[in-house]
Every structure is written in structure tokens, then in C-alpha cells.
Short mmCIF file of C-alpha atoms and ligand atoms in Angstrom, two decimals:
data_model
loop_
_atom_site.label_atom_id
_atom_site.label_comp_id
_atom_site.label_asym_id
_atom_site.label_seq_id
_atom_site.Cartn_x
_atom_site.Cartn_y
_atom_site.Cartn_z
CA MET A 1 169.29 24.23 100.68
CA GLU A 2 170.10 22.31 103.46
CA PHE A 3 167.75 22.59 106.60
CA SER A 4 168.75 19.03 107.96
CA PHE A 5 171.24 17.87 110.88
CA THR A 6 173.89 15.76 110.49
CA ASP A 7 173.88 12.75 112.32
CA GLU A 8 176.21 13.58 114.54
CA GLN A 9 174.17 16.85 115.20
CA GLN A 10 170.97 14.72 115.38
CA GLN A 11 173.34 12.56 118.40
CA LEU A 12 174.32 15.70 119.95
CA ARG A 13 171.32 16.74 120.78
CA ARG A 14 169.81 13.71 121.62
CA SER A 15 172.81 13.20 124.17
CA VAL A 16 172.50 17.01 125.97
CA ARG A 17 168.46 16.10 126.18
CA GLU A 18 169.32 13.17 127.93
CA PHE A 19 171.66 14.64 130.14
CA ALA A 20 169.13 17.89 130.48
CA GLU A 21 166.20 15.73 131.86
CA GLY A 22 168.04 13.21 133.70
CA GLU A 23 170.49 15.52 136.02
CA ILE A 24 168.69 18.56 135.92
CA ALA A 25 164.99 18.56 135.35
CA PRO A 26 165.38 16.51 138.80
CA HIS A 27 166.66 19.29 140.39
CA VAL A 28 164.74 22.37 138.70
CA MET A 29 162.18 24.08 141.05
CA GLU A 30 165.25 23.11 143.70
CA TRP A 31 167.66 25.37 142.02
CA ASP A 32 165.55 27.55 140.87
CA GLU A 33 163.58 28.43 144.89
CA ALA A 34 167.18 28.78 146.45
CA SER A 35 168.44 30.82 143.91
CA HIS A 36 171.16 27.88 143.86
CA PHE A 37 174.00 27.82 141.51
CA PRO A 38 174.74 24.23 140.32
CA VAL A 39 178.29 23.78 140.71
CA GLU A 40 177.98 20.11 141.14
CA ILE A 41 176.92 19.70 137.23
CA MET A 42 179.65 21.56 136.18
CA PRO A 43 182.20 18.65 135.82
CA LYS A 44 179.54 16.89 133.67
CA LEU A 45 178.90 19.42 131.07
CA ALA A 46 182.81 19.55 131.37
CA GLU A 47 182.99 16.02 130.43
CA MET A 48 180.41 16.17 127.28
CA GLY A 49 182.69 19.47 125.68
CA LEU A 50 180.17 22.09 126.60
CA LEU A 51 182.08 24.68 128.65
CA GLY A 52 184.28 24.55 125.29
CA VAL A 53 182.30 23.81 122.44
CA LEU A 54 183.24 26.76 120.32
CA PHE A 55 186.91 26.13 120.56
CA PRO A 56 189.88 23.51 118.63
CA GLU A 57 190.15 20.65 120.73
CA LYS A 58 193.68 21.93 120.99
CA TYR A 59 193.05 24.94 123.11
CA GLY A 60 190.47 21.90 125.15
CA GLY A 61 187.27 22.38 123.10
CA ALA A 62 184.39 20.31 121.40
CA GLY A 63 185.85 21.62 118.35
CA LEU A 64 182.82 22.83 116.95
CA GLY A 65 180.41 25.02 115.52
CA TYR A 66 177.94 27.77 116.73
CA ILE A 67 175.57 25.25 114.76
CA GLU A 68 176.32 22.75 117.94
CA TYR A 69 176.66 25.05 120.43
CA SER A 70 172.81 26.82 119.30
CA ILE A 71 171.87 23.02 119.77
CA ALA A 72 173.90 22.55 123.33
CA ILE A 73 171.91 26.33 124.32
CA GLU A 74 168.61 24.86 122.77
CA GLU A 75 168.09 21.46 124.28
CA LEU A 76 169.76 22.98 128.25
CA ALA A 77 167.33 25.53 127.98
CA ARG A 78 164.38 23.18 126.96
CA VAL A 79 164.70 21.97 130.50
CA ASP A 80 166.18 24.79 132.65
CA GLY A 81 167.18 28.14 130.93
CA SER A 82 169.80 28.97 133.62
CA VAL A 83 171.74 26.31 133.11
CA GLY A 84 171.86 27.16 129.43
CA LEU A 85 172.97 30.97 130.74
CA ILE A 86 175.35 29.88 132.71
CA VAL A 87 176.50 28.03 129.62
CA ALA A 88 175.93 31.19 127.23
CA ALA A 89 178.59 33.61 129.03
CA HIS A 90 181.20 31.09 130.01
CA ASN A 91 181.11 30.05 126.20
CA SER A 92 180.47 32.80 123.73
CA LEU A 93 181.00 35.76 126.11
CA CYS A 94 184.11 35.13 128.68
CA SER A 95 185.86 32.11 126.77
CA ASN A 96 184.59 33.10 123.18
CA HIS A 97 186.35 36.52 123.96
CA ILE A 98 190.31 35.15 124.47
CA TYR A 99 189.69 33.03 121.49
CA LYS A 100 189.13 35.30 119.09
CA PHE A 101 191.62 38.77 120.74
CA GLY A 102 193.84 36.53 122.91
CA THR A 103 197.60 36.04 122.57
CA GLU A 104 199.03 32.35 122.11
CA THR A 105 200.30 32.76 126.07
CA GLN A 106 196.74 33.78 126.96
CA LYS A 107 195.15 31.37 125.02
CA GLN A 108 197.05 28.21 127.12
CA LYS A 109 196.69 29.98 130.37
CA PHE A 110 192.72 31.26 130.37
CA LEU A 111 191.29 29.40 127.85
CA VAL A 112 192.49 26.01 127.85
CA PRO A 113 191.02 25.61 131.83
CA LEU A 114 187.86 27.34 130.80
CA ALA A 115 188.10 24.75 127.63
CA ARG A 116 187.99 21.82 129.74
CA GLY A 117 185.63 23.05 132.38
CA LYS A 118 188.73 23.58 135.02
CA SER A 119 187.69 27.13 135.21
CA ILE A 120 184.21 29.18 134.76
CA GLY A 121 184.22 32.52 133.17
CA ALA A 122 182.33 35.78 132.97
CA TRP A 123 182.13 38.92 131.23
CA SER A 124 181.65 42.39 132.09
CA LEU A 125 180.67 45.04 130.18
CA THR A 126 177.78 46.57 131.72
CA GLU A 127 178.08 49.15 134.91
CA PRO A 128 174.81 51.08 136.68
CA GLU A 129 175.60 53.76 134.20
CA ALA A 130 176.43 51.89 131.18
CA GLY A 131 173.82 49.59 129.96
CA SER A 132 172.32 49.85 126.04
CA ASP A 133 175.22 52.24 125.97
CA ALA A 134 178.01 50.73 127.08
CA GLY A 135 180.70 52.83 125.22
CA GLY A 136 179.53 54.72 128.31
CA THR A 137 181.97 52.94 130.55
CA ARG A 138 183.40 54.27 133.58
CA THR A 139 185.52 52.26 134.81
CA THR A 140 189.42 52.93 134.79
CA ALA A 141 192.34 51.26 133.92
CA VAL A 142 195.92 53.63 134.00
CA ARG A 143 199.10 51.23 133.17
CA ASN A 144 201.26 51.96 136.28
CA GLY A 145 204.45 50.10 134.99
CA SER A 146 204.59 46.91 134.46
CA HIS A 147 200.34 46.75 135.94
CA TRP A 148 196.93 47.92 135.00
CA ILE A 149 194.99 49.94 137.71
CA LEU A 150 191.79 49.28 138.13
CA ASN A 151 189.24 51.22 139.72
CA GLY A 152 185.39 50.83 139.15
CA ALA A 153 182.69 48.39 139.20
CA LYS A 154 180.61 46.54 136.86
CA THR A 155 176.99 44.78 137.10
CA PHE A 156 174.86 41.93 136.14
CA THR A 157 177.61 39.81 135.33
CA THR A 158 176.44 36.85 134.65
CA ASN A 159 178.94 33.72 136.79
CA GLY A 160 180.50 37.06 138.80
CA ARG A 161 180.86 34.86 142.30
CA TYR A 162 181.51 31.95 140.76
CA ALA A 163 183.83 33.09 137.96
CA ASP A 164 187.63 32.14 138.05
CA VAL A 165 188.82 34.31 134.60
CA CYS A 166 186.68 37.53 133.97
CA VAL A 167 186.90 39.68 131.23
CA ALA A 168 186.20 43.26 132.13
CA MET A 169 186.26 46.37 130.01
CA ALA A 170 187.77 49.62 131.36
CA VAL A 171 188.51 52.94 129.55
CA THR A 172 192.08 53.30 128.84
CA LYS A 173 192.16 57.00 127.48
CA ARG A 174 188.54 58.90 127.69
CA GLU A 175 189.39 61.40 125.28
CA LYS A 176 189.33 58.35 122.42
CA ALA A 177 185.50 57.06 123.29
CA SER A 178 185.00 53.55 122.38
CA HIS A 179 187.63 53.43 120.74
CA GLY A 180 189.28 54.64 124.08
CA ILE A 181 187.80 51.54 125.98
CA SER A 182 189.95 47.76 126.72
CA ALA A 183 189.29 44.62 127.44
CA LEU A 184 191.78 42.72 130.68
CA ILE A 185 191.62 39.95 131.89
CA LEU A 186 191.20 39.20 136.04
CA GLU A 187 191.93 36.42 137.59
CA LYS A 188 189.56 35.04 140.83
CA GLY A 189 191.92 36.57 144.16
CA MET A 190 193.55 39.22 142.87
CA ALA A 191 194.07 42.08 145.43
CA GLY A 192 191.55 44.61 144.70
CA PHE A 193 188.97 42.31 142.46
CA ARG A 194 185.96 40.90 144.21
CA PRO A 195 182.22 40.09 143.35
CA GLY A 196 179.48 42.84 145.18
CA LYS A 197 175.78 42.41 144.92
CA LYS A 198 174.23 39.19 144.32
CA GLU A 199 171.03 39.52 142.46
CA ASN A 200 168.23 38.53 143.58
CA LYS A 201 166.22 38.47 140.31
CA LEU A 202 162.67 37.92 139.10
CA GLY A 203 163.58 34.54 136.97
CA MET A 204 166.60 32.70 135.55
CA ARG A 205 167.55 32.07 139.91
CA ALA A 206 169.92 29.08 138.86
CA SER A 207 172.53 31.70 137.42
CA ASP A 208 174.41 34.49 139.44
CA THR A 209 174.13 37.47 138.37
CA SER A 210 176.60 39.70 140.77
CA GLU A 211 178.36 43.38 140.91
CA VAL A 212 182.11 42.41 140.30
CA ILE A 213 184.09 45.48 141.83
CA PHE A 214 187.54 46.22 141.10
CA SER A 215 189.17 48.57 143.80
CA ASP A 216 193.18 49.65 143.56
CA CYS A 217 192.83 46.29 141.49
CA ARG A 218 196.59 45.18 140.03
CA VAL A 219 196.55 43.55 136.19
CA PRO A 220 199.57 42.66 135.16
CA GLY A 221 200.89 44.27 131.71
CA GLU A 222 200.11 40.59 129.56
CA ASN A 223 196.79 40.47 130.89
CA LEU A 224 195.26 42.99 128.38
CA LEU A 225 193.25 41.17 126.36
CA GLY A 226 193.49 42.13 122.94
CA GLN A 227 194.51 46.25 121.46
CA GLU A 228 194.42 49.50 123.93
CA GLY A 229 191.88 50.86 123.07
CA GLU A 230 190.14 47.95 120.80
CA GLY A 231 188.29 46.28 123.99
CA PHE A 232 184.63 47.78 123.27
CA ILE A 233 184.99 47.40 119.44
CA ASN A 234 185.71 43.66 120.19
CA SER A 235 182.86 42.92 122.46
CA LEU A 236 180.48 44.08 119.38
CA GLN A 237 181.89 41.26 117.47
CA ILE A 238 182.14 38.87 120.28
CA LEU A 239 178.00 40.25 121.18
CA ASP A 240 177.77 39.29 117.64
CA GLY A 241 178.08 36.34 118.43
CA GLY A 242 176.13 35.28 122.06
CA ARG A 243 172.87 36.77 120.55
CA ILE A 244 173.42 33.89 118.76
CA SER A 245 172.72 31.91 121.84
CA ILE A 246 170.54 34.62 124.20
CA ALA A 247 168.50 33.31 120.94
CA ALA A 248 168.79 29.44 121.33
CA LEU A 249 168.50 29.69 124.61
CA ALA A 250 164.94 31.26 123.72
CA LEU A 251 164.04 28.84 121.80
CA GLY A 252 164.54 26.22 124.18
CA MET A 253 162.26 27.79 126.65
CA ALA A 254 159.79 28.97 123.92
CA GLN A 255 159.83 24.91 123.35
CA GLY A 256 159.61 23.60 126.43
CA ALA A 257 156.72 25.71 127.65
CA PHE A 258 154.79 24.60 123.89
CA GLU A 259 155.94 21.06 125.17
CA ALA A 260 154.39 21.01 128.64
CA ALA A 261 150.93 23.51 127.34
CA THR A 262 150.75 20.15 125.16
CA ARG A 263 150.95 18.18 127.36
CA TYR A 264 147.79 19.55 129.64
CA ALA A 265 145.82 20.24 127.04
CA LYS A 266 145.84 17.34 126.19
CA GLN A 267 144.94 15.99 130.06
CA ARG A 268 143.18 18.58 131.21
CA LYS A 269 138.44 18.11 130.85
CA GLN A 270 136.12 21.14 130.85
CA PHE A 271 133.07 21.15 129.96
CA GLY A 272 133.30 17.24 129.43
CA LYS A 273 136.33 17.67 127.06
CA THR A 274 139.45 17.82 126.64
CA ILE A 275 140.69 21.51 126.54
CA GLY A 276 143.05 20.52 123.50
CA GLU A 277 139.87 20.20 121.95
CA PHE A 278 138.53 23.64 121.89
CA GLN A 279 138.67 25.66 118.93
CA ALA A 280 140.74 28.39 120.79
CA ILE A 281 143.21 26.09 122.28
CA GLN A 282 143.95 24.76 119.32
CA PHE A 283 145.10 27.84 117.57
CA LYS A 284 147.34 28.76 120.58
CA LEU A 285 148.77 25.67 119.49
CA ALA A 286 149.44 26.20 116.52
CA ASP A 287 150.83 29.74 116.34
CA MET A 288 153.23 29.10 119.12
CA ALA A 289 154.48 25.95 117.07
CA THR A 290 154.39 28.31 114.39
CA GLN A 291 155.88 31.16 115.64
CA ILE A 292 158.65 28.42 117.68
CA GLU A 293 159.63 26.88 113.69
CA ALA A 294 160.33 30.49 112.39
CA ALA A 295 162.58 31.34 115.03
CA ARG A 296 164.40 28.04 114.65
CA LEU A 297 164.67 28.75 111.29
CA LEU A 298 166.93 32.27 112.17
CA VAL A 299 168.29 30.92 114.80
CA TYR A 300 170.01 28.12 112.76
CA GLN A 301 170.38 29.99 109.71
CA ALA A 302 172.81 33.05 111.75
CA ALA A 303 174.70 30.52 113.99
CA TRP A 304 175.15 28.89 109.91
CA LEU A 305 176.64 32.38 108.70
CA ALA A 306 178.57 32.26 112.01
CA ASP A 307 180.40 28.81 111.35
CA ARG A 308 181.69 30.13 107.74
CA LYS A 309 184.46 32.23 108.60
CA ASP A 310 184.86 34.81 106.06
CA ALA A 311 180.77 35.59 106.78
CA ARG A 312 179.61 38.87 108.66
CA PHE A 313 176.47 37.86 110.87
CA THR A 314 175.96 41.25 112.67
CA ARG A 315 172.18 41.89 111.36
CA GLU A 316 171.35 37.94 111.41
CA SER A 317 172.26 37.22 115.32
CA SER A 318 170.19 40.11 115.80
CA MET A 319 166.96 39.46 113.85
CA ALA A 320 167.83 35.62 115.81
CA LYS A 321 167.66 38.08 118.82
CA LEU A 322 165.24 39.87 118.31
CA PHE A 323 162.38 37.71 116.92
CA ALA A 324 163.33 34.60 119.19
CA SER A 325 163.07 35.56 122.23
CA GLU A 326 159.98 37.99 121.22
CA ILE A 327 157.83 34.91 120.45
CA ALA A 328 159.33 32.74 123.56
CA VAL A 329 157.79 35.52 125.70
CA ARG A 330 154.36 35.04 123.72
CA VAL A 331 154.64 31.62 123.60
CA ALA A 332 155.31 31.37 127.71
CA ASN A 333 152.50 34.02 128.22
CA GLU A 334 150.45 31.23 126.47
CA ALA A 335 151.42 28.51 127.62
CA VAL A 336 150.78 29.84 131.17
CA GLN A 337 146.90 30.59 129.24
CA ILE A 338 146.95 27.42 128.51
CA HIS A 339 147.45 25.82 131.86
CA GLY A 340 144.61 28.38 133.40
CA GLY A 341 145.30 28.94 137.39
CA TYR A 342 147.17 25.92 137.75
CA GLY A 343 149.98 28.26 135.33
CA PHE A 344 150.42 30.39 137.91
CA ILE A 345 151.10 27.56 140.51
CA LYS A 346 154.84 26.10 140.85
CA ASP A 347 154.45 22.66 140.96
CA TYR A 348 153.37 23.55 136.70
CA PRO A 349 157.04 24.39 134.87
CA VAL A 350 154.94 26.86 132.95
CA GLU A 351 155.20 28.70 135.92
CA LYS A 352 159.18 28.84 135.58
CA TYR A 353 159.37 29.43 132.26
CA TYR A 354 157.19 32.48 131.74
CA ARG A 355 159.47 33.87 133.92
CA ASP A 356 162.86 33.17 132.53
CA VAL A 357 162.33 34.17 129.40
CA LYS A 358 161.96 37.43 129.42
CA LEU A 359 165.73 37.99 130.77
CA CYS A 360 165.70 37.21 126.19
CA THR A 361 164.46 40.86 125.43
CA ILE A 362 166.99 42.72 127.46
CA GLY A 363 170.74 40.34 128.31
CA GLU A 364 173.26 41.15 125.33
CA GLY A 365 171.02 43.62 124.50
CA THR A 366 167.69 44.82 124.72
CA SER A 367 164.82 44.23 121.73
CA GLU A 368 164.81 47.83 120.80
CA ILE A 369 168.71 48.06 120.39
CA GLN A 370 168.27 45.28 118.72
CA LYS A 371 165.68 46.68 116.80
CA LEU A 372 168.80 50.04 116.38
CA VAL A 373 171.88 47.06 115.18
CA ILE A 374 169.19 45.71 112.36
CA ALA A 375 168.04 49.46 111.28
CA ARG A 376 171.52 49.91 111.02
CA GLN A 377 172.97 47.43 108.97
CA LEU A 378 169.76 47.97 106.65
CA LEU A 379 170.66 51.84 106.47
CA GLY A 380 174.69 50.83 105.76
CA LYS A 381 175.96 52.82 109.14
CA LYS A 382 178.63 52.53 111.33
C1 LIG B 401 169.78 38.38 134.36
C2 LIG B 401 171.21 39.14 133.73
C3 LIG B 401 172.62 38.63 133.23
C4 LIG B 401 172.74 39.65 132.53
N1 LIG B 401 174.63 39.83 132.06
C5 LIG B 401 175.81 39.86 131.63
C6 LIG B 401 176.82 39.66 131.91
O1 LIG B 401 176.86 38.58 131.95
N2 LIG B 401 177.77 40.68 131.58
C7 LIG B 401 177.54 41.85 131.00
O2 LIG B 401 178.26 42.61 130.91
N3 LIG B 401 175.97 42.94 131.52
C8 LIG B 401 175.17 41.61 132.01
N4 LIG B 401 173.40 41.86 131.58
C9 LIG B 401 173.56 43.53 131.44
C10 LIG B 401 172.42 43.80 130.37
O3 LIG B 401 172.78 43.77 129.22
C11 LIG B 401 171.84 44.77 130.24
O4 LIG B 401 170.80 45.01 131.21
C12 LIG B 401 171.20 45.70 129.27
O5 LIG B 401 171.84 46.00 127.69
C13 LIG B 401 170.52 46.63 129.49
O6 LIG B 401 170.56 47.27 130.10
P1 LIG B 401 169.94 48.10 131.01
O7 LIG B 401 170.00 47.27 131.82
O8 LIG B 401 171.27 49.33 131.98
O9 LIG B 401 169.03 49.39 130.62
P2 LIG B 401 169.11 50.60 129.91
O10 LIG B 401 170.05 50.81 128.61
O11 LIG B 401 169.09 51.40 131.23
O12 LIG B 401 167.32 50.40 129.15
C14 LIG B 401 166.35 50.98 129.89
C15 LIG B 401 165.27 51.33 128.83
O13 LIG B 401 165.08 51.35 127.54
C16 LIG B 401 165.39 51.69 126.54
N5 LIG B 401 166.68 52.29 125.30
C17 LIG B 401 167.93 52.23 126.44
N6 LIG B 401 168.53 52.89 125.47
C18 LIG B 401 167.35 53.21 124.44
C19 LIG B 401 167.65 53.67 122.39
N7 LIG B 401 169.01 54.24 122.26
N8 LIG B 401 166.96 53.05 121.53
C20 LIG B 401 165.73 52.62 122.39
N9 LIG B 401 165.94 52.42 124.02
C21 LIG B 401 166.55 52.61 124.51
C22 LIG B 401 165.95 50.06 126.64
O14 LIG B 401 165.60 48.43 125.27
C23 LIG B 401 164.96 49.41 128.03
O15 LIG B 401 164.18 48.99 127.67
C24 LIG B 401 172.46 41.44 132.51
C25 LIG B 401 171.42 41.74 133.11
C26 LIG B 401 170.88 40.62 133.36
C27 LIG B 401 169.77 41.00 133.60
#
């Protein structure tokens, strides 16, 4: 077994950390309070290859794997979960769906600009009535000559208002249930395709979460992504990879909250001592560090498996996502507790980690759904 990162992976971690601390950290609270999508850092993310981490260089990507991708998401989230989420939805949902299931023409047309960061991607599966039960999709796509006519609405689409390209799932043959849902590629500016309500959120406020609305939207036939009827089934594979990124996102935020709590424990004095001298606080820090280390092992095990072309990693990515997100919520909670009243105040970073991290137990399948996925794998059920 090999537990160490290569020199290149360590260098990547250092450069993403330096970028996040230098160019994201000073703006984190301002972006959070204004719910400002940080368009200004997208060119720099692109320049660093972070908008095409997973894709071969011939498609404009950095030609790296899930280990490097997880490192990047972890380091961005250590400073700002929102930026990590923007990058995750762009890479492992939208762009990866096109990379894995697109034709060569679709890859040249859509993936290359996405991977180079010339366009921003979104991925729309969830609907108001189809969340955990995404097979209950109601949006329809009806063939009309050389086009598909799309009608319906998606909810909670990350990057929804800023996306140039959106991969959306729609029912093309209702009677075939989950084998009757197809994926289509939508482009900004298509008639009948528009973002709807921007959500006002508890956390991850600098990431954009919006409705996406289709009203008699005409989508060219060549924008069908993958086989007709296989969009939902393919989405499950896309979510296997996406869950690694949510796990890495949770890990990064847990790490950030832990570091803030450790710093505070060494400075804050009560009863004539730093609070880090109290065993109650030491035990909290020890538990937090141990949970983070265990989550890191699960995240990088899943990432390592995802990088082996012949490996299945549904169970491992769900386990990583379930465990990392649940411990991250606990770690952020303890980080606030260690700060006492100051943990409740926006001048200290733990307040924001506490709000942001909750998303990780919900997005890309709630913790309850991860348990169903894991149990299905254990019991050999389809
Ligand atoms: C900030 C944010 C960003 C998001 N980004 C995207 C995105 O980019 N693209 C996208 O498609 N979606 C996105 N989502 C949607 C997200 O994936 C869904 O919110 C999530 O899958 C849960 O669906 P739901 O909200 O409808 O909850 P529901 O499915 O209504 O669940 C409510 C509760 O019931 C539980 N539950 C449901 N079914 C079961 C069951 N069978 N057994 C046990 N418990 C169950 C759930 O675990 C949960 O606790 C985003 C959501 C948020 C909040």
C-alpha cells in the first residue's frame, strides 16, 4: 500500500493553497454576504488548469486524475467551500458527463471550451418533485423533426445563472421509466432556455444555485448526450465521481475549521490559561483530527479507485461522501464550540464553515441516500 502523494501532487497542493490563501481568502466574507458569484477568479482558475482537471490535454484539460482533482477541491474548500462547489459542479458533473458520454463532435464543441475555462458548466438533474427520487423527472423532451422540444423546470442547479453550457435530464419515453430519461446539452441563449429564481441560501452563498426553466426550448438533435433513454443511468455513473468531489469539499472545510479552532485554542485565555490547556478542548481537537484523517483516507481511496480505469467505485465514493460530510458537520460544530460566543460571530471563519458544510450531507445525494447506495452494493442489489 502507498499512502504518500507524489512530488507533483504535493506541488499541486502547494500552488492551489497559495492561490486560495492569496486570492480567495481576502474576499471570502464579502462574497458570502453579497452572495456574489466570483466571476473575477474564473480566469485564474482556468489558467491553473482547475476547470479541466480530469480531462486529457487534447480536450483542453490538465490530463490529471481524481487524486489531483480531490487535492484541488480540498484546498479550495479549505479556504472557501463556495469556490470548491463551483469548480466541482463544472468539472465532475457537467464537463465529465460530456467527456464520458459525448460524441467526438460534442467534445470538441463543448468540452474543449469548458476544460479551458472559456465557458462555465452546470448540470441539472433535480426538480421540485424529483430530488432523491431523481427517476421521477417530469421535464419532457419531445422529438420534433431534427430537434427536441424541452418543457419543464429544474431546481437547485449549481452555476445555473452563470452557465454557458448546461447538461439537463428530461423524459423522452415515459413508459420506460428510468430508461426513458435522456441527457441533452443546452447552450446559453437558446430560445426558451433561461435561469429562474436564484436561491438565497444558508451557506455556500458565493456559489450560484438557481432554477433552470425550459419553455418550448428547441434543442438540436445533435445535442442529445449519450444514447436516448440512458441519461439517468449515465447520471448515476457521473454521480459516482461527483460524490468524490463533495467528499473532498467536506474534507477541505473540515480541515479549515479544525485549523481555525486549533489556532484559537492556543490564543484564547480563560481562568489564567489558554483554553487549549483544558483537557475538554484537547479531546475535541483530538477527535476532530482523527475524524479528518479517517475521512481523508476514504476520500483518497475512492479517488485512487476512480483513477483505475477498470475499477468500480460506487460503494467507495458513497462511503467517502457519507463519512466525510457527516464528520465535517461535526468538526465545524466543535470548531464553533471551541470559539465560544466568538464562533457565532462573522468576524471568525468558523461561523461560515458551520453554515457551508451542511450542504455536503445533502447535495449529490443525501446521507440517507448514500446509505441506500452502500447497502445496495453490500447486498448485491441493482
Ligand atoms: C446548494 C445546492 C446545490 C445543488 N446543486 C445541484 C446541481 O448542481 N444539480 C442538481 O441536479 N441538483 C443539485 N442540488 C440538489 C440536491 O442534489 C438535492 O437537494 C438532493 O439530492 C436532495 O433532494 P431534495 O432536496 O429534493 O430532498 P428530498 O429528496 O425531498 O429529501 C428530503 C429528506 O427525505 C430523505 N429521503 C428521501 N428519500 C428517502 C429514502 N428513500 N429513504 C430515506 N430517506 C429518504 C432525504 O434523505 C432527506 O432527508 C443542489 C442542492 C443544493 C441545496
